[in-house]
Coordinates of C-alpha atoms in Angstrom, one line a residue:
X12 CA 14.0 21.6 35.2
X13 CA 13.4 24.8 33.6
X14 CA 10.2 25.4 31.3
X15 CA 10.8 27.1 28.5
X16 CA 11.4 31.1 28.6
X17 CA 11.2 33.6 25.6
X18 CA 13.6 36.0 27.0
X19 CA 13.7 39.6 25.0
X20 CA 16.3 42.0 25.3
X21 CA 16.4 45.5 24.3
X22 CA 19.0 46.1 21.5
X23 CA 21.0 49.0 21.4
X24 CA 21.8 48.7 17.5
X25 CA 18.0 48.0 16.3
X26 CA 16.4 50.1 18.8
X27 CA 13.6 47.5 19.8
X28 CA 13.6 44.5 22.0
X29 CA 14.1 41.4 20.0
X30 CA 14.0 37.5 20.9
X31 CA 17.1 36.2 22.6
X32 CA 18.5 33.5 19.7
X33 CA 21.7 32.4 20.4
X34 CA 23.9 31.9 16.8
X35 CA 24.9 28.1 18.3
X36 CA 22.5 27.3 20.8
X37 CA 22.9 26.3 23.7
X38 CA 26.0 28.1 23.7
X39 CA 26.6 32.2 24.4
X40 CA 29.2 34.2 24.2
X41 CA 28.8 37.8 26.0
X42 CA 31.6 40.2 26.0
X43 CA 31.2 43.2 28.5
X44 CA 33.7 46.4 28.9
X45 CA 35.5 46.3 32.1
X46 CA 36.9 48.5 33.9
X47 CA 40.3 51.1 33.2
X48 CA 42.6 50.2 36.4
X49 CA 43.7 53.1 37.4
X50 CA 41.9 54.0 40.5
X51 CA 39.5 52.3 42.9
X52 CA 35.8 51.4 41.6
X53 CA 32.5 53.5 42.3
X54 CA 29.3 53.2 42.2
X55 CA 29.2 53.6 38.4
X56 CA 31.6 50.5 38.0
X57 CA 29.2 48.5 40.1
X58 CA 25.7 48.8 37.9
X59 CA 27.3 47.2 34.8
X60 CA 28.9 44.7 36.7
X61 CA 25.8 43.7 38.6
X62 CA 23.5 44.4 35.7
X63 CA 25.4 41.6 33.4
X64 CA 26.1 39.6 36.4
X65 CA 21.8 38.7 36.4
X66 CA 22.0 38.5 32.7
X67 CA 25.1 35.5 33.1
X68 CA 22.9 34.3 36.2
X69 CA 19.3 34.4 34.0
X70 CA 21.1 32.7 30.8
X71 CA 22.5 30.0 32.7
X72 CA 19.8 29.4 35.1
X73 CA 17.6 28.9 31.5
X74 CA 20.3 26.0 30.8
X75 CA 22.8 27.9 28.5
X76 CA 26.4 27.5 28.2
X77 CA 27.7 30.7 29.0
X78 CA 31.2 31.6 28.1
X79 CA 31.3 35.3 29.8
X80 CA 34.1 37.4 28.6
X81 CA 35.1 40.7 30.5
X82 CA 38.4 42.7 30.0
X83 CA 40.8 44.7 31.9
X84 CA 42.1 47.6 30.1
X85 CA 45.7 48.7 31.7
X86 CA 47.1 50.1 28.6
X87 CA 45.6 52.6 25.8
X88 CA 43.0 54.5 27.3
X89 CA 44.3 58.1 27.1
X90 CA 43.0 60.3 29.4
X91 CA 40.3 62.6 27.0
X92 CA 39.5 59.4 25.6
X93 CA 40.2 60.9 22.0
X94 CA 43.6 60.4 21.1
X95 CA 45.1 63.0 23.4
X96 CA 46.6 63.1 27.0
X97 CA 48.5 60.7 28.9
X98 CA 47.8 57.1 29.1
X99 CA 45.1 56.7 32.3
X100 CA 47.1 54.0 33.7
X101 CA 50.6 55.8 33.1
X102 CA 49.8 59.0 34.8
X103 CA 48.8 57.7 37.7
X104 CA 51.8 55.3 38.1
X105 CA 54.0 58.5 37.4
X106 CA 52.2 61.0 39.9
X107 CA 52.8 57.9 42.5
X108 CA 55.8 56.9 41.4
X109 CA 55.5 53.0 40.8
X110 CA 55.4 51.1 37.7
X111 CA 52.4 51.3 35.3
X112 CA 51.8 47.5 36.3
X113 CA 52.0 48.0 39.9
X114 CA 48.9 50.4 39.4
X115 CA 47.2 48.4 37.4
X116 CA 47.8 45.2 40.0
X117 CA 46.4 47.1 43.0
X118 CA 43.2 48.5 41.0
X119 CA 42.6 45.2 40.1
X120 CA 43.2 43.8 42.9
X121 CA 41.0 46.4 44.6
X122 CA 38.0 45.8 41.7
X123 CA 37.8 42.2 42.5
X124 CA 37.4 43.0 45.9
X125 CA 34.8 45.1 46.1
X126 CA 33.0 43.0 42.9
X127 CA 33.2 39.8 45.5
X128 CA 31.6 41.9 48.1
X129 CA 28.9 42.8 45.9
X130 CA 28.7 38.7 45.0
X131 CA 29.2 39.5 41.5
X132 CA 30.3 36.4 39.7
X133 CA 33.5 36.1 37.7
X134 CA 33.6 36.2 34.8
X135 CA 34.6 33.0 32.8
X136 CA 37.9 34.8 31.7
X137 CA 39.2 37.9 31.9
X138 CA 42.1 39.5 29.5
X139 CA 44.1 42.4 29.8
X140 CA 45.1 44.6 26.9
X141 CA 48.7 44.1 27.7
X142 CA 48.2 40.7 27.4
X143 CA 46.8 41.0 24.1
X144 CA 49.2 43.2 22.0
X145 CA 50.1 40.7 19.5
X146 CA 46.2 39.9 18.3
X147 CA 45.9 43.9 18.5
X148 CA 48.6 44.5 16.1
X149 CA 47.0 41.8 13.7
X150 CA 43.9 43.3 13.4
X151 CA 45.2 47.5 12.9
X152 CA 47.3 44.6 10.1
X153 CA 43.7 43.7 8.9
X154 CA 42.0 46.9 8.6
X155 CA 45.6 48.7 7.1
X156 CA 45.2 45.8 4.3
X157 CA 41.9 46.4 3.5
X158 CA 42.3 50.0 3.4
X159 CA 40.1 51.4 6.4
X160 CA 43.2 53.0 8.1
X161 CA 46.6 54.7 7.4
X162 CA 50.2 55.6 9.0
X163 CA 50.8 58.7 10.1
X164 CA 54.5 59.6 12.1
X165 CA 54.5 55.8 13.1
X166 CA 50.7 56.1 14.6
X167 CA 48.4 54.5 12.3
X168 CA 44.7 56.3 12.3
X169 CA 41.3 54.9 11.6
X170 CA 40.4 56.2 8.3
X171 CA 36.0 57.0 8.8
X172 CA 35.6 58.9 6.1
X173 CA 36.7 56.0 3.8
X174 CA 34.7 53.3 5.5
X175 CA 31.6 55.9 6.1
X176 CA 31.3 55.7 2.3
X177 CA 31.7 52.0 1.7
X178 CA 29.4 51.3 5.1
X179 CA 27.8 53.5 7.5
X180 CA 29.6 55.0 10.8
X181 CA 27.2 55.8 13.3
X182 CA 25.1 53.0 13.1
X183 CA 25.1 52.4 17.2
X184 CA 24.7 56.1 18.3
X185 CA 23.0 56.8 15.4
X186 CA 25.0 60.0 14.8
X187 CA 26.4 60.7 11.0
X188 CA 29.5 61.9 10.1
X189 CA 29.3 65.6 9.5
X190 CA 28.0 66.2 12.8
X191 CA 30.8 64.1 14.3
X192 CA 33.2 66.0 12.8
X193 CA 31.4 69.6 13.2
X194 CA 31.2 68.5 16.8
X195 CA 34.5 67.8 17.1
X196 CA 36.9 70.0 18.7
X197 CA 40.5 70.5 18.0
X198 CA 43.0 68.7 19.8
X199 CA 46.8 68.6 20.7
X200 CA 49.1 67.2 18.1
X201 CA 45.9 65.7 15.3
X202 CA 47.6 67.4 12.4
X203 CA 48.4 63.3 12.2
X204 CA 44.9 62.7 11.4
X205 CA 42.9 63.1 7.7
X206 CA 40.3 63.9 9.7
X207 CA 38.8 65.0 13.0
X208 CA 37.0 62.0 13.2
X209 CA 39.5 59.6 12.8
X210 CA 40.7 57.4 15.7
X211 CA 43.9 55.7 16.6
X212 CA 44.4 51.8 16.1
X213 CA 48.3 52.2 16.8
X214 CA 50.1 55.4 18.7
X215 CA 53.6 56.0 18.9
X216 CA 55.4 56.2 21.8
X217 CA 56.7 59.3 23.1
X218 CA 60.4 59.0 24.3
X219 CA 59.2 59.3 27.9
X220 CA 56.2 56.9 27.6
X221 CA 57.1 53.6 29.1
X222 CA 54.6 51.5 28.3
X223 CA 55.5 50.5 24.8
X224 CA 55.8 47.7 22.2
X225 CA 57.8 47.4 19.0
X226 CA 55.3 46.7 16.2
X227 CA 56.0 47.5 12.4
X228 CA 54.7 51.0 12.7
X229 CA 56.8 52.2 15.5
X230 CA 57.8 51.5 19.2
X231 CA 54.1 52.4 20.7
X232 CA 51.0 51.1 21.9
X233 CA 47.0 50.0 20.8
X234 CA 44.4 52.4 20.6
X235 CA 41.6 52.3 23.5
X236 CA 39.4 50.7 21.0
X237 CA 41.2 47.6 19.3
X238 CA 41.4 45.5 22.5
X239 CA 37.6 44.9 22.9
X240 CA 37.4 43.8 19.1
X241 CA 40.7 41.6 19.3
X242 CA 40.1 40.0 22.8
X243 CA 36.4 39.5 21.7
X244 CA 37.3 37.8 18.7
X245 CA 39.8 35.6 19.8
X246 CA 37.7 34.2 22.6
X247 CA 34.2 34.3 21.2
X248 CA 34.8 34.1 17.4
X249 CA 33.9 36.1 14.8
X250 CA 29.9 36.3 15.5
X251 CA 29.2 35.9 19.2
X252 CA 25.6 36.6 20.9
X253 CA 26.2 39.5 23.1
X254 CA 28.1 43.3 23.7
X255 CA 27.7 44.9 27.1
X256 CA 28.6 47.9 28.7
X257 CA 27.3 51.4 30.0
X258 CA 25.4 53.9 27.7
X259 CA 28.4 56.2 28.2
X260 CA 30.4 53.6 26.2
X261 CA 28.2 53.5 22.9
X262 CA 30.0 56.6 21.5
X263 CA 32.9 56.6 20.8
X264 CA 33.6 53.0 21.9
X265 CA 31.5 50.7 20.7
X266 CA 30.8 52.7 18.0
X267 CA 34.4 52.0 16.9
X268 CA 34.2 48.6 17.6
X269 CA 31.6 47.9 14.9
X270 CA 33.8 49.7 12.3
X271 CA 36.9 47.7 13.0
X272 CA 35.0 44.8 13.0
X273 CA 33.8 45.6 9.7
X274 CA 36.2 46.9 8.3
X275 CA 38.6 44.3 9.5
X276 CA 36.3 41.0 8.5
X277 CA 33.7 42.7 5.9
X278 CA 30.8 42.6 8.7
X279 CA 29.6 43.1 12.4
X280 CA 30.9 40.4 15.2
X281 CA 28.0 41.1 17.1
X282 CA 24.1 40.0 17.4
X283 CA 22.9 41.7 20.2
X284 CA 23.9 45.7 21.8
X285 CA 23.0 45.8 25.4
X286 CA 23.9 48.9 27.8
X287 CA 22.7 50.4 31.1
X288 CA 22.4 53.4 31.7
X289 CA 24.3 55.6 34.4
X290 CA 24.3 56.4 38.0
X291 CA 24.2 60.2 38.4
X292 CA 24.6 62.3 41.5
X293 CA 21.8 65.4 41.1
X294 CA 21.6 64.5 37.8
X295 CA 25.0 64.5 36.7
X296 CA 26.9 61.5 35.7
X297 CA 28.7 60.3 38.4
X298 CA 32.4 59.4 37.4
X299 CA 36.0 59.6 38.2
X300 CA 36.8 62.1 35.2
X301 CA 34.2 64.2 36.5
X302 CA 35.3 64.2 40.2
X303 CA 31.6 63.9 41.6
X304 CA 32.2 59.9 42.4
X305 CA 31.6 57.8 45.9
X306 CA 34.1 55.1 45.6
X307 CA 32.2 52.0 46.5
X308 CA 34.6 51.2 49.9
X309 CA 33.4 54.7 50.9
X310 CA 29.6 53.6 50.3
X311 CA 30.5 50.3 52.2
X312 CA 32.2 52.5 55.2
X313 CA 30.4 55.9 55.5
X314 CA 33.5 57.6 55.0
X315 CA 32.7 60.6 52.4
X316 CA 31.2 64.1 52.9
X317 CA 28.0 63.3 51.1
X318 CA 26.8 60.0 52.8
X319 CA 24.8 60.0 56.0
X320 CA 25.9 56.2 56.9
X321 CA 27.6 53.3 55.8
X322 CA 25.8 51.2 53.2
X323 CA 26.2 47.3 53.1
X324 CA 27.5 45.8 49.6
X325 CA 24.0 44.2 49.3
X326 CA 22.1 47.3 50.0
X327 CA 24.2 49.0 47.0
X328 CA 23.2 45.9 44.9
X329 CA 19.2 46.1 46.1
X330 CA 19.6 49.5 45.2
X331 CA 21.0 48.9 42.1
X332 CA 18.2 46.5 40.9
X333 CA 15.2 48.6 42.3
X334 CA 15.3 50.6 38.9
X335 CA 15.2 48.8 35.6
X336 CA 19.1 48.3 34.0
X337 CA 18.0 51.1 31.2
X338 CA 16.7 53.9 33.3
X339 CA 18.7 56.4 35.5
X340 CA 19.3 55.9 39.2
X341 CA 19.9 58.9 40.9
X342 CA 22.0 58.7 44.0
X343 CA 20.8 60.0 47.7
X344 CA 21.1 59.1 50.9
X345 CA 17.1 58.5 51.3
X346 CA 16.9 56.2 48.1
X347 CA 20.0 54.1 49.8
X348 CA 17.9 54.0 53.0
X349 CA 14.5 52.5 50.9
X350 CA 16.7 50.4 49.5
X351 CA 18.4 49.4 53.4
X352 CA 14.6 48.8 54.6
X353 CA 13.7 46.5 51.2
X354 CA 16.6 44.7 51.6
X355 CA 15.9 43.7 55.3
X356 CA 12.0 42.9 54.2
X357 CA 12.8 40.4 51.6
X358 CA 15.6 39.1 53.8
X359 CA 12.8 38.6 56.7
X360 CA 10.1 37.6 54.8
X361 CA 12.8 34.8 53.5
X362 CA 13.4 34.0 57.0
X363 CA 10.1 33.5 58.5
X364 CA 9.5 31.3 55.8
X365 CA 10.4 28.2 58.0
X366 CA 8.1 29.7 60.8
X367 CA 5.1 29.2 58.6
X368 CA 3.1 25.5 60.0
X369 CA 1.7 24.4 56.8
X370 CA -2.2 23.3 56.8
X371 CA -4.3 20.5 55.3
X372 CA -4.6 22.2 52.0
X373 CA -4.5 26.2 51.1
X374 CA -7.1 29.0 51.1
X375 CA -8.0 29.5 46.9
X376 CA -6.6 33.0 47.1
X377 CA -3.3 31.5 48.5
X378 CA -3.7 28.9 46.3
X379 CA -3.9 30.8 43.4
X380 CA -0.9 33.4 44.3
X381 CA 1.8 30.8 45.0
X382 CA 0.7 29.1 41.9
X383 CA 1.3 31.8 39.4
X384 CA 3.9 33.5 41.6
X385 CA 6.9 31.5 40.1
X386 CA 5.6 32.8 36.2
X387 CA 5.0 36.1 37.1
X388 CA 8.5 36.7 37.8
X389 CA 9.8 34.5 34.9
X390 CA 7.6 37.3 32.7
X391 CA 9.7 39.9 34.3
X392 CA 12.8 38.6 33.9
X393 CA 12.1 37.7 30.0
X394 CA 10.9 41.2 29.4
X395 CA 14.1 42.3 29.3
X396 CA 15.4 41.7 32.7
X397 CA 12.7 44.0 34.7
X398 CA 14.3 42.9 38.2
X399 CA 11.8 45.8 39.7
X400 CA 9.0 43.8 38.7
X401 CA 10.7 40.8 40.2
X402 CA 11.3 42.4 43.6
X403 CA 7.5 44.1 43.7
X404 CA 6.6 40.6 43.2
X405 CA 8.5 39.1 46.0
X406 CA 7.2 41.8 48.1
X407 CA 4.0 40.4 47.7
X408 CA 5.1 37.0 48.6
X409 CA 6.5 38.3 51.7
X410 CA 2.8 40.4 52.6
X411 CA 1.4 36.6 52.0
X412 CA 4.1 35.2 54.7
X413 CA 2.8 38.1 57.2
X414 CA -0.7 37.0 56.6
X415 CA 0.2 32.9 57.7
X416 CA 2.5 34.0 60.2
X417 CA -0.8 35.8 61.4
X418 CA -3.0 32.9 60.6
X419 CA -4.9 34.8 58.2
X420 CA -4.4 32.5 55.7
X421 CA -3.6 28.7 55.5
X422 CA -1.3 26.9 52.9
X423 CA -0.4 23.7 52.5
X424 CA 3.0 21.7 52.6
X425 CA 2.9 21.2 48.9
X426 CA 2.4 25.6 48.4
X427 CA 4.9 26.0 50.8
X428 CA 7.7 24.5 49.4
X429 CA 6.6 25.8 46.0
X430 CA 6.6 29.5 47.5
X431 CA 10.0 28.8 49.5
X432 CA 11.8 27.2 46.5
X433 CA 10.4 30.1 44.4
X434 CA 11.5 33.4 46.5
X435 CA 15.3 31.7 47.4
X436 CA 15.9 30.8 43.4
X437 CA 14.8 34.2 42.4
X438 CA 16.5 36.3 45.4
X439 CA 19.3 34.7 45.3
X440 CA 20.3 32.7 42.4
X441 CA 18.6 35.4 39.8
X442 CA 19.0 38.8 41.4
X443 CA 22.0 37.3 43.4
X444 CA 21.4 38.8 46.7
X445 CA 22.6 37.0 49.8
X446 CA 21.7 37.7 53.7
X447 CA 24.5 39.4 55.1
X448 CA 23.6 38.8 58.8
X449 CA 25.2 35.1 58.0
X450 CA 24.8 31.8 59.6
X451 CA 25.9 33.1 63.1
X452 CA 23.0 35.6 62.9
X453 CA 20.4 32.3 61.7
X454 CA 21.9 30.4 64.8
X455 CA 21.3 33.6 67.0
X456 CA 17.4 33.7 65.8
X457 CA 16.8 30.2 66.2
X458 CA 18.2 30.7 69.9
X459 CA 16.0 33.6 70.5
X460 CA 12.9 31.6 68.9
X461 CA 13.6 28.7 72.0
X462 CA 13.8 31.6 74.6
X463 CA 10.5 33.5 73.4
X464 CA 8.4 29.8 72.8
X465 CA 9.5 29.3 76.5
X466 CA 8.1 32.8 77.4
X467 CA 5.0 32.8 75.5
X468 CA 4.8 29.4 77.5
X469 CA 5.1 31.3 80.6
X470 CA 2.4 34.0 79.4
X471 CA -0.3 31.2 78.5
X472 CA 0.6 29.9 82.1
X473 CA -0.4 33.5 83.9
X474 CA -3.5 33.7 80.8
X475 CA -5.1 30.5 82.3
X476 CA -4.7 31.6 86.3
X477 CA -6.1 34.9 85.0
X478 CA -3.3 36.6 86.2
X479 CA -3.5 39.2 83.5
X480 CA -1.2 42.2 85.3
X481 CA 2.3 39.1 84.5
X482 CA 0.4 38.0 80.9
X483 CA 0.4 42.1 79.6
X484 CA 4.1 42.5 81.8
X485 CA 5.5 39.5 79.7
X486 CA 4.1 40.4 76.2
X487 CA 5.1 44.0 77.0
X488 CA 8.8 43.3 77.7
X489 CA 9.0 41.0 74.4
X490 CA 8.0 44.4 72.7
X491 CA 10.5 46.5 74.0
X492 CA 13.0 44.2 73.1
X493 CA 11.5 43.9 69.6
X494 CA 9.5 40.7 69.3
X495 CA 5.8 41.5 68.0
X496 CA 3.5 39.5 69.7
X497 CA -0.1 38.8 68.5
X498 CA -2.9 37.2 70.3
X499 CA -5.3 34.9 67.6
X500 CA -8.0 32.9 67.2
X501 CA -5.4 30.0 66.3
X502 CA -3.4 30.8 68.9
X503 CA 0.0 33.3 69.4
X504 CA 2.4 34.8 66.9
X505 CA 5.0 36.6 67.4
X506 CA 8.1 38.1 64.9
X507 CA 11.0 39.9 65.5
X508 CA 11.0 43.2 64.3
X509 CA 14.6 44.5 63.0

């Protein structure tokens, strides 16, 4: 049973971190952006995924029902992202010559892959735009009724100026409209728009554009933005709890989302904004329409110009929680080899657990740790997810493992299990981490813990006939093979060092 968290999350709209309430406890709904199918995932793909992945984790691990909604866009997202270019998923299917749908299938494919690798959950369901024309129609319907948009040559155009006066655009990014539209630069073929600002809800297909639906407009498609606010809607309601996605998607995205949901129901559909922030690559965003991205096969191979070695899918995932979801991560080859060693700590520390022979009762300062150890990462978590904090934490649980393997410290059976229960719910329940040597490898240990008992056996042997010259022999080819071994007042220890 779970005691009772006050979890706070930072709000993107409000600009502070507020209380988690959920509008029909103990149910949530969370909605985050996934990803545009049209090429294999990166890096920058994998910190939203993992970064909402603890937040479903966290909410139901606190006993909430947790219907997690994350989309597919394979139609509508046009290459600038502003009404212009091809269609993302088009272009690609035309320069390979296969089907839109056939891209869209092997991306997906390939996404799911690489999310299972990372042990990023699914989601509870996952819609594609395609699959969701008919409820994308209904709301550009909506927001044409109510006056917020208009037709244009059979495209029909969000109108902001309009709803800027009734409401406020801008309210996410905090941007206002003259700067939007000073900022805005001319673009291919927008004589269709009122204004710069404006964005499409409905584009009409161009003869050669094949993926296309009759609507009452024209034969065409949705705009980027309406399938996030229709899919959201129709599977978490009107108000739901939660909006995720990266920083990069809070203008012009999300920002859009909040006017068509106004604009299409008289107020917002969501309670709480939540975004993390990028991965950059010498501090540039890294990203496929910049060109600077490590695809996250590459990261799990070694196979691009820029990485030194192959990285595990766990290591990118420790690496990935080290910094807090809101600040930058910079990607290098030494920060992926901190993360490598951290990972293999935690994972060790973990391990040696069930080396630890508990005592009578524990040492105070033991005592004390264990007892507030499971609180202080609960703190963590609740302050807006700081999985640092967590992992600095469970570092210190695994210096306290080092001390009893040492017998430098005693603990009792009753601590013990407390601290074991503690460091596997939060490693890998919470943060979701999982020991990628396997079972085969835990077999393997346990085989090589028989062989060196049996050594050290052998070692005590030449100890008590004083033959010293096979005692130092035996403990010195134990360390050359790895295995630490430590003479004590209590007795022998040894670990194996990977």
């Amino acid at each position: 049973m779970v005691m009772k968290q006050n979890l706070l999350v930072y709000n993107t709209l409000t600009r502070s971190k507020e209380l988690f309430k959920p509008l029909h406890a103990p149910n949530v709904g969370m909605y985050v952006c996934g990803p545009t199918v049209y090429g294999d995932p990166h890096l920058g793909h994998a910190r939203p995924a993992i970064t909402f992945d603890v937040l479903f984790r966290y909410l139901k691990h606190l006993g909430y029902q947790v219907r997690y909604v994350r989309n597919i866009t394979d139609v509508g997202h046009l290459e600038h992202d502003a009404d212009e270019g091809e269609d993302k998923i088009a272009k690609k299917a035309r320069l390979e010559q296969l089907e839109p749908m056939e891209i869209a299938q092997h991306y997906t494919n390939r996404y799911h892959k690489a999310m299972e690798a990372l042990n990023v959950l699914p989601p509870s369901i996952e819609p594609h735009a395609t699959g969701h024309i008919i409820e994308q129609e209904e709301l550009v319907k909506q927001i044409l009724a109510n006056g917020y948009a208009y037709e244009s040559n059979g495209s029909i155009y969000f109108d902001v100026a309009k709803y800027d006066k009734d409401h406020k655009y801008g309210i996410l990014s905090g941007r206002n409209l003259t700067d939007i539209i000073n900022n805005s630069r001319e673009l291919s073929g927008t004589d269709e728009k009122r204004n710069q600002a404006d964005f499409a809800l409905w584009k009409r297909a161009m003869p050669e554009h094949i993926m296309r639906w009759p609507s009452p407009w024209s034969d065409g498609f949705p705009g980027w933005h309406c399938e996030c606010t229709a899919m959201g809607r129709k599977y978490l309601g009107d108000h739901f709890d939660i909006h995720g996605g990266g920083m990069d998607l809070v203008f012009p995205h999300h920002e859009c989302e909040i006017a068509q949901a106004v604009a299409s129901q008289g107020e917002q559909m969501v309670r709480y904004w939540m975004h993390n922030n990028m991965i950059t690559i010498n501090g540039q965003k890294m990203g496929k329409s910049l060109g600077n991205f490590i695809t996250l096969e590459q990261f799990f191979n070694g196979d691009h110009e820029s990485l030194e070695q192959a990285y595990s899918p766990m290591t990118i995932r420790f690496f990935i929680l080290s910094a807090h979801y809101r600040g930058t991560v910079d990607f290098s080859n030494d920060a992926l080899k901190a993360a490598k060693k951290g990972l293999e700590k935690l994972m060790t520390g973990i391990a040696d657990l069930d080396r630890i022979q508990p005592s009578k009762g524990s040492q105070p300062d033991t005592a004390k740790f264990v007892k507030a150890l499971r609180q202080r990462l609960y703190d963590a978590m609740n302050d807006d997810l700081q999985t640092p904090l967590v992992i600095s934490a469970l570092f210190e649980a695994c210096h306290l493992v080092n001390l009893l393997l040492d017998h430098k410290t005693k603990i009792s059976e009753d601590d013990l299990k407390e601290l074991s229960d503690t460091m596997h719910v939060f490693t890998f329940d919470l943060l979701g981490l999982q020991n990628e040597q396997g079972e085969s490898n835990e077999v393997r240990e346990e085989a090589y813990g028989k062989v060196v008992e049996m050594v050290l056996k052998l070692r005590q042997q030449a100890k008590e006939a004083k033959d010293w010259a096979t005692s130092d022999e035996i403990r010195d080819a134990l360390a050359e093979a790895g295995f630490e071994v430590k003479d004590t007042k209590d007795g022998v220890t040894w670990k194996l060092n990977r």
